[in-house]
C-alpha positions as YAML, in Angstrom:
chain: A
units: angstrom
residues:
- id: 1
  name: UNK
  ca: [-2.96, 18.10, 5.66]
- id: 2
  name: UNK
  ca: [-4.75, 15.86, 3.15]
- id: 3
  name: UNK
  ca: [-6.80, 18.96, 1.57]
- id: 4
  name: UNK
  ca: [-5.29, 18.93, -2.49]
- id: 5
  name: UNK
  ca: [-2.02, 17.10, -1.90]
- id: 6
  name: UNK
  ca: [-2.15, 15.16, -5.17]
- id: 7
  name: UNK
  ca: [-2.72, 18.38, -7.02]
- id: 8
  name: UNK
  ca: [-0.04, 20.16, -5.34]
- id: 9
  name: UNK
  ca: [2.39, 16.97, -5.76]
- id: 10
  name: UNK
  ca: [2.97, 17.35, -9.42]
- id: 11
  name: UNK
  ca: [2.63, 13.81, -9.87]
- id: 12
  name: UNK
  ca: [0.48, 11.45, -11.99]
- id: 13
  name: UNK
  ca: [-2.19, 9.50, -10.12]
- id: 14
  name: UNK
  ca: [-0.47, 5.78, -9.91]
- id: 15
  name: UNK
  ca: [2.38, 7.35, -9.01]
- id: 16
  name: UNK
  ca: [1.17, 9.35, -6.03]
- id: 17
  name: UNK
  ca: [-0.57, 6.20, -5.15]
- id: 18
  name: UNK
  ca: [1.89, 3.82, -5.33]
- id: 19
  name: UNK
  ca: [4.38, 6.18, -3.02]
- id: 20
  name: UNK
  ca: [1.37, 6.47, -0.13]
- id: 21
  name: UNK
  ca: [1.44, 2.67, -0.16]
- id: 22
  name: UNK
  ca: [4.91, 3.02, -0.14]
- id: 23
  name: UNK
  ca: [4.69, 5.14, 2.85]
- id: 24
  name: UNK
  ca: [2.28, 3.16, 4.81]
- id: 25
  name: UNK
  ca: [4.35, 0.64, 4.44]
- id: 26
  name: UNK
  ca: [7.15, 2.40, 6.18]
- id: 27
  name: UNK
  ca: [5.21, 3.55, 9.17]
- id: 28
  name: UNK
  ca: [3.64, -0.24, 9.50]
- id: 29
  name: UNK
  ca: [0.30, 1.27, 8.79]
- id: 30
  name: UNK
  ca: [-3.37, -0.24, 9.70]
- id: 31
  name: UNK
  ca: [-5.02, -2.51, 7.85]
- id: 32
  name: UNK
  ca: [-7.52, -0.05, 7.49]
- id: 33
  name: UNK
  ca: [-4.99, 2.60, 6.11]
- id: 34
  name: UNK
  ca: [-4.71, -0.21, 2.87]
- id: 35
  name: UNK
  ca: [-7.76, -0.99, 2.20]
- id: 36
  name: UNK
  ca: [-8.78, 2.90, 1.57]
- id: 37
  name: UNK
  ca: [-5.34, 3.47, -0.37]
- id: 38
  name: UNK
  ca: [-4.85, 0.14, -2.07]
- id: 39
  name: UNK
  ca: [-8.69, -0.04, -3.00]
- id: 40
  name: UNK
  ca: [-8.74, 3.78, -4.16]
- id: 41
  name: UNK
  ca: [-5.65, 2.37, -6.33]
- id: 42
  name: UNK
  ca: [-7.74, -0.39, -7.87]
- id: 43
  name: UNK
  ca: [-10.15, 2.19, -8.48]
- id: 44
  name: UNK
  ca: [-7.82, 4.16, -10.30]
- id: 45
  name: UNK
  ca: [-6.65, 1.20, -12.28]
- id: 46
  name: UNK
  ca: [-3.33, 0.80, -10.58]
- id: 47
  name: UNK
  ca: [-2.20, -3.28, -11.64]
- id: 48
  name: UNK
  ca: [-1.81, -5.17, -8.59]
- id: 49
  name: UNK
  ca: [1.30, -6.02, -10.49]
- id: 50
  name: UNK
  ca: [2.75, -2.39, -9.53]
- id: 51
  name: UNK
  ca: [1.61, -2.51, -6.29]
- id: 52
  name: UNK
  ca: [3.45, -5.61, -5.31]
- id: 53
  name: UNK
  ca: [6.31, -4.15, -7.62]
- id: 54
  name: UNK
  ca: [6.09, -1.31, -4.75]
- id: 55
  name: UNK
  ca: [6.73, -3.29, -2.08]
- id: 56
  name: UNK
  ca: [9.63, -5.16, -3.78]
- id: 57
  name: UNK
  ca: [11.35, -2.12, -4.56]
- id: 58
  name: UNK
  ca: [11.13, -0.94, -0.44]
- id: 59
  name: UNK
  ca: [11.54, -3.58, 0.76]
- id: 60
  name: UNK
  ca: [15.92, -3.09, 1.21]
- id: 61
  name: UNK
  ca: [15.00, 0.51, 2.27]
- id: 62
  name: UNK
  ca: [12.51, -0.11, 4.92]
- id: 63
  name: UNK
  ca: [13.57, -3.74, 5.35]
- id: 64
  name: UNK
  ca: [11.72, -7.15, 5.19]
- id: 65
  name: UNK
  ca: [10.28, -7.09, 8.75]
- id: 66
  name: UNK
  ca: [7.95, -4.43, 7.18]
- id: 67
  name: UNK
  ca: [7.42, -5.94, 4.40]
- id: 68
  name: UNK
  ca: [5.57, -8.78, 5.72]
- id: 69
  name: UNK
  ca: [3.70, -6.53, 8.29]
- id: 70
  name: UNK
  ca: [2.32, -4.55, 5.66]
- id: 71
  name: UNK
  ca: [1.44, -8.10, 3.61]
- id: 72
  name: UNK
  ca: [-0.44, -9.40, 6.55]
- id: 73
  name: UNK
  ca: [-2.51, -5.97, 7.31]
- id: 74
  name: UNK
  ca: [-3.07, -5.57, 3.19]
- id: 75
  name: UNK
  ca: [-4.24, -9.86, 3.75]
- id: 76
  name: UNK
  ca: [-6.13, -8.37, 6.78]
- id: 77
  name: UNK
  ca: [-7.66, -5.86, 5.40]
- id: 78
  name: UNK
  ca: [-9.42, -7.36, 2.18]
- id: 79
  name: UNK
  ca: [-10.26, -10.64, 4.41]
- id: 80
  name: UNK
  ca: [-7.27, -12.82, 2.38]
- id: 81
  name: UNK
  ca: [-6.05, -15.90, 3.92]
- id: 82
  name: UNK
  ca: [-2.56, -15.20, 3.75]
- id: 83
  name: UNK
  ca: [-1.42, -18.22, 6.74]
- id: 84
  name: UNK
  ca: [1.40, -19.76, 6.76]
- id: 85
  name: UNK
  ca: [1.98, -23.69, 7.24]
- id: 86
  name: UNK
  ca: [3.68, -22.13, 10.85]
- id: 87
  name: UNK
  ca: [0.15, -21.09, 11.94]
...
């Protein structure tokens, strides 16, 4: 399913990026899922800037509970400490 899917989107590399973070995002991916997408994106030179940018403009579409599951399992999954004063 994977096999040439940013060639056959038609879109430019940050872009496709950004909208598979976009999609993980939606489906409350793994931690694991971000750190091979977000960390191919840094590869790419995708600003962090855009990335959080991402998850701003999603966030009324897939809603804030996401939001902050996706910002722990992104914390998660490049060993951040991302606790709250709650914890």
């Amino acid at each position: 399913m994977t096999l040439d899917t940013f060639e056959r989107s038609g879109l430019d590399e940050e872009t496709y990026l950004l909208a598979r973070i976009a999609a993980l995002v939606a489906l409350d991916a793994s931690a694991p899922s971000y750190l091979l997408n977000i960390g191919t994106a840094a590869e790419a030179g995708v600003p962090l800037e855009k990335i959080q940018g991402t998850l701003v403009a999603i966030a009324p579409v897939v809603g804030s509970a996401r939001v902050v599951s996706a910002a722990r399992s992104i914390g998660e999954a490049f060993e951040l400490d991302i606790s709250t004063q709650d914890e």
